[in-house]
Coordinates of C-alpha atoms and ligand atoms in Angstrom, one line a residue:
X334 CA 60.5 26.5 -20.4
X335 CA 58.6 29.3 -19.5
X336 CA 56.1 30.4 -22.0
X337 CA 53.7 33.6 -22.3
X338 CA 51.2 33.6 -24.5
X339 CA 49.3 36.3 -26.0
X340 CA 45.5 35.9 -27.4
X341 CA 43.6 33.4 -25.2
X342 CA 41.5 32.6 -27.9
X343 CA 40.8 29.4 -30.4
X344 CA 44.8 29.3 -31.4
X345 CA 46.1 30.4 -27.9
X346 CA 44.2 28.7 -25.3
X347 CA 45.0 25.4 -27.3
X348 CA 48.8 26.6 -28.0
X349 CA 48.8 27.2 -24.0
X350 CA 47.6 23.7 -22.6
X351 CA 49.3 21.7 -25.3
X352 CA 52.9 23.6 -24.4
X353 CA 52.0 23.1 -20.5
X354 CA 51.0 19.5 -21.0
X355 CA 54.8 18.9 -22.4
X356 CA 56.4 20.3 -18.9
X357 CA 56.6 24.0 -19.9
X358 CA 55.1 26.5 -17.3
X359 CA 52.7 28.5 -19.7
X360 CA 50.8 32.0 -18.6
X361 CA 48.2 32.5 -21.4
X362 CA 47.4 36.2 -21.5
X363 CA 44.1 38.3 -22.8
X364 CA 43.1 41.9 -23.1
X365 CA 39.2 40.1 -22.5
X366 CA 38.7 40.2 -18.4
X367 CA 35.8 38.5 -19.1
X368 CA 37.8 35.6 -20.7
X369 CA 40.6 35.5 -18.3
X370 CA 37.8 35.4 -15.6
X371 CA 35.7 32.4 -17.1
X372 CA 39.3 30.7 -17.4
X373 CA 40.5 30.9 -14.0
X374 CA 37.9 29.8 -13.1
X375 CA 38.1 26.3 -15.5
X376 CA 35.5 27.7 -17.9
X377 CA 36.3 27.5 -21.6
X378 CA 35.1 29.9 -23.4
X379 CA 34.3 28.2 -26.5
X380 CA 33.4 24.1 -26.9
X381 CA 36.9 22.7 -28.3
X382 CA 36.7 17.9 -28.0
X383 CA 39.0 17.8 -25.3
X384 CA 40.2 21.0 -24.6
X385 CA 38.6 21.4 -20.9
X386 CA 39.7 18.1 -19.5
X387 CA 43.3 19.4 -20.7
X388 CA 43.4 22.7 -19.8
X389 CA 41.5 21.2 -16.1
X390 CA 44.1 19.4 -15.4
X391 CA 47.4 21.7 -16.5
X392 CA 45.5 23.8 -14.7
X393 CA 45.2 21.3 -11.7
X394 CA 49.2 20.7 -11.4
X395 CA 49.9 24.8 -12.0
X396 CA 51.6 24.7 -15.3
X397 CA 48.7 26.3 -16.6
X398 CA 47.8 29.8 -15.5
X399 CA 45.6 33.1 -16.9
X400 CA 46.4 36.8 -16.4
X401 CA 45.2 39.8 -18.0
X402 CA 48.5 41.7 -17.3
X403 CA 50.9 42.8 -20.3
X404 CA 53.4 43.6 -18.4
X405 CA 53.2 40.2 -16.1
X406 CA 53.5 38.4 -19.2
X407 CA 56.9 40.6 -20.4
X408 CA 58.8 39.4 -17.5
X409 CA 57.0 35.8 -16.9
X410 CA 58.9 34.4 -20.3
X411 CA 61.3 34.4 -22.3
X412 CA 59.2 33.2 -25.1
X413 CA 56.2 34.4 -25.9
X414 CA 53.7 32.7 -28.4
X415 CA 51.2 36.2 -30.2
X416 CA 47.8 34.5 -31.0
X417 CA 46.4 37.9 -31.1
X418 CA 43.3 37.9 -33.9
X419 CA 44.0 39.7 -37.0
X420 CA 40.8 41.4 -38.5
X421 CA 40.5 41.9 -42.5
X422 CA 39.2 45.1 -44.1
X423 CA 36.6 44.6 -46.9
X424 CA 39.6 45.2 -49.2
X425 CA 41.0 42.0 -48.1
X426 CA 44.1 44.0 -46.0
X427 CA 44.8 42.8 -42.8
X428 CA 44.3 44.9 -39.8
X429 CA 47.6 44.3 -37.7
X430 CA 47.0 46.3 -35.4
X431 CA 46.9 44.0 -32.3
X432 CA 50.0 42.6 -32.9
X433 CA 52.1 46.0 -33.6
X434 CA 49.9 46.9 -30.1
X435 CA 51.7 44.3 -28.0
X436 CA 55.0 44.9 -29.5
X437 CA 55.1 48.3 -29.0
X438 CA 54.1 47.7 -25.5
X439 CA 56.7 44.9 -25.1
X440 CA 59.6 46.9 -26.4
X441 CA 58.3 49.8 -24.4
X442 CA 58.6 47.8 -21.4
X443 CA 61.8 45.9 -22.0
X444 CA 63.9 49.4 -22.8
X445 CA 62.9 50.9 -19.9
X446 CA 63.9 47.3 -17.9
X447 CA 67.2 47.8 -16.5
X448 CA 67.6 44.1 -15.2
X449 CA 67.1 42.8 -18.7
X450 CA 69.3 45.4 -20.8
X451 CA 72.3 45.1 -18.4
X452 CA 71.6 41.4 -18.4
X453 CA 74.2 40.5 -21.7
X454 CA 72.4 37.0 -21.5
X455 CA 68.8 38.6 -21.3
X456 CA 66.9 37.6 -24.4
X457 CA 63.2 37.1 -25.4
X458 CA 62.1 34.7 -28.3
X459 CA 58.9 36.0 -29.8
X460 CA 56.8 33.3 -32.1
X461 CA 54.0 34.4 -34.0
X462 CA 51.2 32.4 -34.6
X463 CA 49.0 34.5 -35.8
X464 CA 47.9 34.5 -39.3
X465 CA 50.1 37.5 -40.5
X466 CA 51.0 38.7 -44.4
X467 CA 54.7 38.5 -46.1
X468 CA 56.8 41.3 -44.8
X469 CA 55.2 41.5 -41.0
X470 CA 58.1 40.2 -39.6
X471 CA 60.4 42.2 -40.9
X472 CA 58.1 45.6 -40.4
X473 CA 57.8 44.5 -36.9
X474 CA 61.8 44.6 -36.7
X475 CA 62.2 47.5 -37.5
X476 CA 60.3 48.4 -34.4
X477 CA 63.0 46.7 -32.6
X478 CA 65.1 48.4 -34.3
X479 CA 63.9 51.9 -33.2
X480 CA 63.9 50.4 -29.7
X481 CA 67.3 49.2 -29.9
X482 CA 66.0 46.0 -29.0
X483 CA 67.2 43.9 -32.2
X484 CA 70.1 42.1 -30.8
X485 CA 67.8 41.1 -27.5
X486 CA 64.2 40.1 -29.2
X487 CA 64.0 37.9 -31.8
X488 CA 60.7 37.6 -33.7
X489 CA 60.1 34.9 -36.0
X490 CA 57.0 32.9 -37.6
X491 CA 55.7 30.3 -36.6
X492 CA 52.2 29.8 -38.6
X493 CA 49.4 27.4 -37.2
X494 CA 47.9 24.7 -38.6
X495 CA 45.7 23.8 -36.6
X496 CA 42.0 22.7 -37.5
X497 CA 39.1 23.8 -35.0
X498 CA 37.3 20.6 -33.8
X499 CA 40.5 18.8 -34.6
X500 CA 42.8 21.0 -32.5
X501 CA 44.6 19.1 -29.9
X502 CA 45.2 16.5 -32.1
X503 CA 46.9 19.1 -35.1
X504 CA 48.5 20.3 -31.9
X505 CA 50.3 17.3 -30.6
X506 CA 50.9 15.2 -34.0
X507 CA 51.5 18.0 -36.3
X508 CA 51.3 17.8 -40.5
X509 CA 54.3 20.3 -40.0
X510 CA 56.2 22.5 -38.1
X511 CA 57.1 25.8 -39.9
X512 CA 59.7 28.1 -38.3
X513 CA 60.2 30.9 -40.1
X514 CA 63.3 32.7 -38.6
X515 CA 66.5 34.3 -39.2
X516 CA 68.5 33.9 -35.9
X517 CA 70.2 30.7 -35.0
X518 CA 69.3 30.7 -31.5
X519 CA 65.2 31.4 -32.7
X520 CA 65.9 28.6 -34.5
X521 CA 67.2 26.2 -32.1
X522 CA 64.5 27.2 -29.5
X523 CA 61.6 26.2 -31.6
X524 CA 63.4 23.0 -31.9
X525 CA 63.5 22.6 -28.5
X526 CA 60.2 23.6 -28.2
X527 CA 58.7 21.1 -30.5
X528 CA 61.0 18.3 -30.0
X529 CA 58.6 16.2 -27.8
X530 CA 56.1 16.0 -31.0
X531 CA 58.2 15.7 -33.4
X532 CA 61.4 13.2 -32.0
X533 CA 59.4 10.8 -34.2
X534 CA 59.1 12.3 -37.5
X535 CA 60.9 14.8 -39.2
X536 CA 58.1 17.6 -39.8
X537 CA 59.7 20.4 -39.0
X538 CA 60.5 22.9 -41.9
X539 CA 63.1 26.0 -41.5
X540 CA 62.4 28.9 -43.7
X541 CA 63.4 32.6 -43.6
X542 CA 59.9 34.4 -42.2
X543 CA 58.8 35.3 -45.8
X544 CA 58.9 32.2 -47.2
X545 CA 57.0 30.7 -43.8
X546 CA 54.0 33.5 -43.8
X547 CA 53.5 32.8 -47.2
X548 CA 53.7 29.2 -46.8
X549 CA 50.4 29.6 -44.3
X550 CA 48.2 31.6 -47.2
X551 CA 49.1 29.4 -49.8
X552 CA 48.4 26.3 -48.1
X553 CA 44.7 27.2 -46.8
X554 CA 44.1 29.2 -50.6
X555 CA 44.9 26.0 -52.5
X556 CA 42.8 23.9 -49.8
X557 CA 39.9 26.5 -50.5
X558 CA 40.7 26.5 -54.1
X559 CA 40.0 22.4 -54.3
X560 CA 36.7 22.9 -52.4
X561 CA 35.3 25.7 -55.1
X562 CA 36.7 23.5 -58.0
X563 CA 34.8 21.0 -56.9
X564 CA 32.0 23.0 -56.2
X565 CA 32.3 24.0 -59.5
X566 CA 32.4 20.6 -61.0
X567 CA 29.1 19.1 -59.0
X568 CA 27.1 22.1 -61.1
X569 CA 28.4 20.5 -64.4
X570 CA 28.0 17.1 -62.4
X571 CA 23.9 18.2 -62.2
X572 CA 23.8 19.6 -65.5
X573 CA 24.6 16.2 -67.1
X574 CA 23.2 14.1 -64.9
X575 CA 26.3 12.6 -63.7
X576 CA 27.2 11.7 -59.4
X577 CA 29.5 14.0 -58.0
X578 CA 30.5 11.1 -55.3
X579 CA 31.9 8.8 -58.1
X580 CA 33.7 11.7 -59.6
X581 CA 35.1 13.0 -56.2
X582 CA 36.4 9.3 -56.0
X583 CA 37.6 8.8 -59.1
X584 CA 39.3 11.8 -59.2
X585 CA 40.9 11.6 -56.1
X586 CA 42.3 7.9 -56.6
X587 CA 44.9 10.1 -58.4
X588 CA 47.6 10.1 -55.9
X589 CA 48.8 13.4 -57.4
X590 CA 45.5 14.8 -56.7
X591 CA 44.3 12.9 -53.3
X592 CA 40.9 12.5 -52.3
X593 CA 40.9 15.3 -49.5
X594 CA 39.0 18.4 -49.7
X595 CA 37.1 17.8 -52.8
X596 CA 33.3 17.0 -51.1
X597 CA 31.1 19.4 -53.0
X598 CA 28.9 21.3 -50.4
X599 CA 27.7 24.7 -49.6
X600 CA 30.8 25.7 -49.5
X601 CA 33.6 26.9 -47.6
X602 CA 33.4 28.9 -44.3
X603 CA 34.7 29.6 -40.7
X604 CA 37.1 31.8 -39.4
X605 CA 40.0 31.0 -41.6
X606 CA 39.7 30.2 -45.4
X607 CA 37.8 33.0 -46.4
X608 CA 39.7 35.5 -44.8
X609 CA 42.9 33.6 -46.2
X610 CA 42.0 33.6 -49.5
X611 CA 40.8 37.2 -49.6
X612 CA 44.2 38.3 -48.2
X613 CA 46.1 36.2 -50.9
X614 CA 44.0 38.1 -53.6
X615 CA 45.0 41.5 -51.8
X616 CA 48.7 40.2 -51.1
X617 CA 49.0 39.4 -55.3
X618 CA 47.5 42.2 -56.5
X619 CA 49.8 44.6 -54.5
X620 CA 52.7 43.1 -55.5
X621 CA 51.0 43.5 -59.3
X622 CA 50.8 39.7 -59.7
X623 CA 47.0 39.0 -61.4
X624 CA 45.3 37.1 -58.7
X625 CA 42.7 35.6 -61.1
X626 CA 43.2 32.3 -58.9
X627 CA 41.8 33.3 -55.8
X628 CA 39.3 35.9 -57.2
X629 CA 37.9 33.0 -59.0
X630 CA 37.9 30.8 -55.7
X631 CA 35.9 33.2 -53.8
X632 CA 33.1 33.9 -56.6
X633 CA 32.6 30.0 -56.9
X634 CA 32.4 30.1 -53.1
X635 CA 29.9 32.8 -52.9
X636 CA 27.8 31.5 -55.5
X637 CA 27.9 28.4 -54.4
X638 CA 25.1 29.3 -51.3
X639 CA 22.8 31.0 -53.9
X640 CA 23.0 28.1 -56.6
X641 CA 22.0 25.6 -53.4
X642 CA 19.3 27.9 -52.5
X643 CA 17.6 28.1 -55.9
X644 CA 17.6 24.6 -56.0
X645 CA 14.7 25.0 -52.7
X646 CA 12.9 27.8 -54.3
X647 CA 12.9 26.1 -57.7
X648 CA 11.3 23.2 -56.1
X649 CA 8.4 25.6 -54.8
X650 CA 8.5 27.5 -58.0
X651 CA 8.9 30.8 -55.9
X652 CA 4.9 31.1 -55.4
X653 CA 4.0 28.1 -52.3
X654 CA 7.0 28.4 -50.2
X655 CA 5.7 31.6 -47.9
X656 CA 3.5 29.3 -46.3
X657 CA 6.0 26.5 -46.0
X658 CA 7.9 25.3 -42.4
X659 CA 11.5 24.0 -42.8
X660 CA 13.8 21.9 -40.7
X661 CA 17.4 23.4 -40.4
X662 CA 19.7 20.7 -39.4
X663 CA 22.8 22.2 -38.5
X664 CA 24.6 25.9 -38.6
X665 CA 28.2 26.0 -37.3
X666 CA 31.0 26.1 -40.3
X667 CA 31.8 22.6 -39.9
X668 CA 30.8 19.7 -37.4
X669 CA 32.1 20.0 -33.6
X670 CA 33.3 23.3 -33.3
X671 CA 30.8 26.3 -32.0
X672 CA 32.4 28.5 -34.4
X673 CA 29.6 30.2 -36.6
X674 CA 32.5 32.6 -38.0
X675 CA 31.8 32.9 -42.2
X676 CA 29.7 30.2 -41.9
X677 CA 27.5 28.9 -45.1
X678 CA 24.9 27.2 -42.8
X679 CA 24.3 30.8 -40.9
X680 CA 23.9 32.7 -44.4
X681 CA 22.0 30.2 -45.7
X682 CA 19.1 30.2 -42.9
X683 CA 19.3 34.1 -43.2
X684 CA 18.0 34.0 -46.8
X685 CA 16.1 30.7 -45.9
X686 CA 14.2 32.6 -43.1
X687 CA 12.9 36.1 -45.3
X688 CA 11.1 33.5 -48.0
X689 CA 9.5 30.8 -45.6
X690 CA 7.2 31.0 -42.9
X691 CA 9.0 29.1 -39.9
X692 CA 12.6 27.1 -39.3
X693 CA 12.7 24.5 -36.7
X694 CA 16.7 24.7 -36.1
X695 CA 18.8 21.6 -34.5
X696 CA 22.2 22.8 -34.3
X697 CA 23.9 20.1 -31.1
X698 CA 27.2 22.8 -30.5
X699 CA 27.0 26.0 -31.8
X700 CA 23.6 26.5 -30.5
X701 CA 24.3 29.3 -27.9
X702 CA 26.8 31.2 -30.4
X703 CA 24.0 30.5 -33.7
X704 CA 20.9 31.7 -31.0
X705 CA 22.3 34.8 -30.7
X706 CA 23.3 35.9 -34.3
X707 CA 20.0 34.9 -35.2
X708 CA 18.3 36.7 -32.3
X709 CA 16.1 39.2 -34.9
X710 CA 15.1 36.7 -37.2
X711 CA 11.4 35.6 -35.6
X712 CA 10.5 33.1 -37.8
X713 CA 13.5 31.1 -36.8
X714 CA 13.3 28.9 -33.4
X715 CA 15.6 26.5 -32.0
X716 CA 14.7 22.9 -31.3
X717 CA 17.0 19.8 -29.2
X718 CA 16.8 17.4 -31.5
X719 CA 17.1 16.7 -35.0
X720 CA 13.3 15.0 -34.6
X721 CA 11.9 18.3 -33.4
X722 CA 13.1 20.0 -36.4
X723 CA 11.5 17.8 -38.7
X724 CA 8.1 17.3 -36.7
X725 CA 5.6 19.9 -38.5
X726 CA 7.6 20.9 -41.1
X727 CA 7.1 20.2 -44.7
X728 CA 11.0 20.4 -46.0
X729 CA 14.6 19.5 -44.6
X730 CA 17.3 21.2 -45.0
X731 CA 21.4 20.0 -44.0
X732 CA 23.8 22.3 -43.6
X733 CA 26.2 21.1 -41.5
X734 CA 27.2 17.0 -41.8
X735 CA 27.5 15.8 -38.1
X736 CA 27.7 12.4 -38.1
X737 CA 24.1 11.9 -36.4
X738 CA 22.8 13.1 -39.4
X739 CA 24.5 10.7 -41.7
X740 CA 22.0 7.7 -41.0
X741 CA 19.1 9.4 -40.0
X742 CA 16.2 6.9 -39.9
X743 CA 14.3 7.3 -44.0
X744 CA 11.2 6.7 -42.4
X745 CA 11.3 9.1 -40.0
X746 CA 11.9 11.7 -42.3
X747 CA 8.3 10.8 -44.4
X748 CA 6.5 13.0 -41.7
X749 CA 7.8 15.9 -43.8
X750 CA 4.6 17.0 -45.2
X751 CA 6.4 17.8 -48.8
X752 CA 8.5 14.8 -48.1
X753 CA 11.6 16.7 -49.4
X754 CA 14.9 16.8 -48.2
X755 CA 17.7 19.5 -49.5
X756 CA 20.5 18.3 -48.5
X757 CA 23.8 20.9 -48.7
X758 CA 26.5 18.4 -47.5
X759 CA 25.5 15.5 -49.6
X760 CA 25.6 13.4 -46.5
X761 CA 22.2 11.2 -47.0
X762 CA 22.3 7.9 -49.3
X763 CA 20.1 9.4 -52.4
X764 CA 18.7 6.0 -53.4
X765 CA 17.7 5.0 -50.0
X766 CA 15.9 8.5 -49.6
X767 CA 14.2 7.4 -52.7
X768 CA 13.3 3.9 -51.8
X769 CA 11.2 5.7 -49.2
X770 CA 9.7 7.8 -51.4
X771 CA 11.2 10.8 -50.1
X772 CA 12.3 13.5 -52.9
X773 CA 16.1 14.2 -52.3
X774 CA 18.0 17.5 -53.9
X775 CA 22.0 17.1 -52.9
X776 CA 24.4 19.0 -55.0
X777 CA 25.7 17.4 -57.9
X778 CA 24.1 14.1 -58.2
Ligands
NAD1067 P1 40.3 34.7 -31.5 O1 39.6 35.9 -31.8 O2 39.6 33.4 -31.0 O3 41.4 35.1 -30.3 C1 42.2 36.2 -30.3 C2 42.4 36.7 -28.9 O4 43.4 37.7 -28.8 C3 41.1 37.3 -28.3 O5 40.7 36.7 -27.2 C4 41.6 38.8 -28.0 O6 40.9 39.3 -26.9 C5 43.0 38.6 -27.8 N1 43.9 39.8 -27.9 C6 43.8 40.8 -28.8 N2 44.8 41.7 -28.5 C7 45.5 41.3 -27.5 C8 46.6 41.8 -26.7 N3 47.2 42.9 -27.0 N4 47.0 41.1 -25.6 C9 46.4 39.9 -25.3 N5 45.4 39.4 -26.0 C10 44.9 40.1 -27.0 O7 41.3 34.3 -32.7 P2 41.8 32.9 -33.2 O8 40.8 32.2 -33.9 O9 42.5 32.2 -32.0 O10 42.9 33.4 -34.2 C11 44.1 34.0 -33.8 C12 45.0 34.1 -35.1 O11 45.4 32.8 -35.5 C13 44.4 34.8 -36.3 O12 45.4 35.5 -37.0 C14 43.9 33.6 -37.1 O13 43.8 34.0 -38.5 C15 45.0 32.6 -36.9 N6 44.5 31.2 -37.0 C16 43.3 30.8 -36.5 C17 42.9 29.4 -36.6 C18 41.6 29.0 -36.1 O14 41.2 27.9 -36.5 N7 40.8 29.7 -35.3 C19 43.8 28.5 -37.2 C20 45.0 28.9 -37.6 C21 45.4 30.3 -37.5

């Protein structure tokens, strides 16, 4: 088939090579010249495992292609995949107003297109991807409708799951597939579509396009709503003297409960679950349904970075730690993705940085992306290796768990002057930090 996509970004650039690297001829479209530029020429712009050899080589054999013209990608396909961004207010309300943009400029297009309205076949399959509230579907038919473009578009949801770092793999061997549509041919399209990654399993769900944008916020709010509970539970976990990592596993041997996303940490970040969650609150409370749930998920979250960072200046009773140098290990949302997007590492080196008197930070992939949000903060440099970070300093701290952190050498780490290590993803054996003498502050245990 051929497919246009729209919003080159983390969702649509991996959208666009996955569909071309299952025989589809895929444009992938961008209001940014600068992206569409750095594309064609074979430069990603972001660091995605395994995204550049893919989109190299779709690239390569021409299924693959980049173009920064709407009306191109009108006429290119007949379905087209939105992966436009959709910004949130403070209030938690989503700003939709790239994706009403491109469909007002599609059905502007289209009606004035007298090949494709005397064309009785003539029909484009819109699926959107991006993250959008209940009801955006059926607001955005009504635009059709003024067109009188509803018996020739079809729009219909089509939420993504995918996880950054993760992508291609969430991508190609899906949890689920969820089509949210109302026509039978929309339907049987996105069969089509998906049928080479899913012939094996039976993972693809059918919902009216209510039921399918709702399905997205509920899912991500209930996986942000185990991380805060847990969060939540490590506090009482350090109040009592108890170990978070044998409650986490004793919990989650309930198969009703699962072990997944219940590793106490600094909390949740990145580009999706805050903003989810927040929209869910806002998405409740207009429809007058109490959204005490998620309010109470996102002041757990939000706390969570301040009860972490009292735990350092407790340690240096407030008074020592302006003259004190820190190693920062780590500051993208979560391992092997650049995104710094809401993440817990970034805030937490902001506040780190106005109370100390130098960071050393080792971040391995979100380096470039974390350099420049942290441009004006001068007591913060940025090192090439976790040893580096540590070398001078008198405290670590972890903020992201890649895995080279995990087994970092004990004694290495006794060149830390105060021979402390606070460590916000609970990643380092405790005891074995002890046996070297080393002070150790995780969170709950
Ligand atoms: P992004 O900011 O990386 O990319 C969005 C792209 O859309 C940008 O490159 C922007 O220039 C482009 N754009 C905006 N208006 C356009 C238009 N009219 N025509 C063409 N291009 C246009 O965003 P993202 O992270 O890929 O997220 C996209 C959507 O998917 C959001 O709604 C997000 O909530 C959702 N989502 C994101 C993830 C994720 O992990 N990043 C996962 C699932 C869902």
């Amino acid at each position: 088939m051929n497919i246009s996509i729209i919003g080159t970004g983390y969702v649509g650039l991996v959208t666009g090579a996955c569909f071309a690297s299952l025989s589809n001829s895929v444009t992938c479209f961008d209001i940014d010249p600068k992206k569409i530029r750095l594309l064609q020429k074979g430069i990603i712009p972001f660091y995605e495992p395994g995204l550049e050899n893919l989109v190299k080589t779709q690239k390569n054999n021409k299924s693959l292609k980049f173009s920064l013209s709407t009306k191109k990608s009108t006429s290119f396909a007949d379905v087209i995949f939105l992966c436009v961004g959709t910004p949130q207010s403070k209030s938690g309300n989503l700003d939709l107003k790239y994706i009403m943009d491109y469909v007002d400029s599609l059905c502007n297009i289209l009606s004035q297109d007298k090949l494709f309205l005397s064309n009785a076949k003539a029909r484009k399959f819109i699926y959107i991807k991006s993250t959008i509230p209940p009801g955006t579907i059926k607001l955005l038919v009504k635009t059709l409708k003024k067109f009188h473009l509803d018996s020739k578009i079809f729009i219909s949801s089509n939420p993504e799951f995918l996880k950054e770092g993760s992508a291609i793999q969430d991508f190609m061997k899906p949890d689920r597939v969820i089509i949210g549509a109302s026509h039978p041919m929309a339907i049987n399209i996105g069969k089509d579509l998906y049928r080479p990654i899913l012939w094996k399993s039976d993972r693809m769900l059918i919902t009216s396009p209510e039921s399918s944008e709702i399905i997205k916020y509920a899912s991500n709010s209930f996986l942000a709503m185990k991380i805060s509970f847990i969060n939540q539970i490590a506090r009482l976990s350090d109040s009592v003297g108890a170990d978070i990592h044998d409650i986490r596993k004793g919990v989650g041997m309930d198969e009703r409960i699962n072990p997944h996303f219940l590793f106490a940490g600094l909390g949740y970040g990145g580009s999706c679950f805050p903003k989810d969650v927040k929209a869910l609150e806002y998405i409740l409370k207009k429809n007058n349904i109490p959204a005490d749930l998620s309010s109470a998920t996102i002041k757990i979250n939000s706390d969570q970075l301040a009860y972490f960072f009292n735990k350092i200046l407790r340690f240096y009773q407030d008074k020592t730690i302006a003259n004190k140098e820190f190693g920062f290990w780590g500051l993208a949302f979560k391992p092997n993705t650049d995104d710094i997007r809401y993440s817990s590492a970034i805030s937490l080196v902001k506040l780190l940085s106005k109370k100390v008197k130098k960071i050393r930070d080792y971040e391995p992939i979100a380096y470039k992306n974390a350099s420049d949000e942290l441009k004006d903060f001068s007591n913060i440099i940025f090192v090439k290796t976790p040893e580096a970070a540590i070398t001078n300093s008198d405290s670590l701290v972890i903020a992201t768990e890649y895995a080279e952190f995990w087994n970092y050498p004990g004694e290495n780490l006794l060149q830390l002057r105060d021979k402390c290590i606070f460590d916000g993803r609970n990643i380092m054996d405790k005891e074995n930090m002890e046996s070297f003498g080393l002070k150790y502050f995780g969170i709950g245990r």
